[in-house]
C-alpha cells in the first residue's frame, strides 16, 4: 500500500527503517509525546523527498455499532512546522474514509501538545473533550491528560 499526499508519501516501513524511526522517537521534541514502540511493522513510513521523516499508524474498530478508525503520527523535529504532519494525517484520513468506509475518525494527542492539536485541526479534527490522566508519560511516570478529537467524513478538508 502506498498513499500519495500533496507532499508526502505513506508506505510500509521497509527493512532497516526501524532504526531510523527509533532515532526519531528518541529526539527530545518527539520523545516528549511518544514512547518508543515495541515494533514499527504495523506503521507506515512518512516519506518526504525520498527520506523517511516519521511514521503514521491507524487502528480500526469494526463493530458495526461503533465503527471508527484512529490515527497516530510522529515526525522528526527537523520537519516540524512545515505542514508535513498535516499532509500525512490528511492523506491517511482520506484513505480511511474513501477506501475503508469509515464515517468517523479519532485522534488523541496529549492535551498539552498544542502544535499537534493545531495541525489536526487543519485536517478538520475537532476537540471532543479532555480525557483526564489518560496517558502515562514514559519519561516522568506522571499520568497526563489527553485531548480526544474526532472528524466526521463530511468534515474532512
Short mmCIF file of C-alpha atoms in Angstrom, two decimals, residues 4 23 26 32 40 56 80 85 135 154:
data_model
loop_
_atom_site.label_atom_id
_atom_site.label_comp_id
_atom_site.label_asym_id
_atom_site.label_seq_id
_atom_site.Cartn_x
_atom_site.Cartn_y
_atom_site.Cartn_z
CA UNK A 4 0.41 9.83 -2.05
CA UNK A 23 16.22 7.58 16.27
CA UNK A 26 14.35 9.40 20.75
CA UNK A 32 8.09 14.35 24.95
CA UNK A 40 7.33 -0.46 13.72
CA UNK A 56 1.92 7.11 10.99
CA UNK A 80 8.09 20.18 12.32
CA UNK A 85 2.38 16.12 9.52
CA UNK A 135 -1.56 8.56 29.20
CA UNK A 154 -18.07 15.15 5.64
#
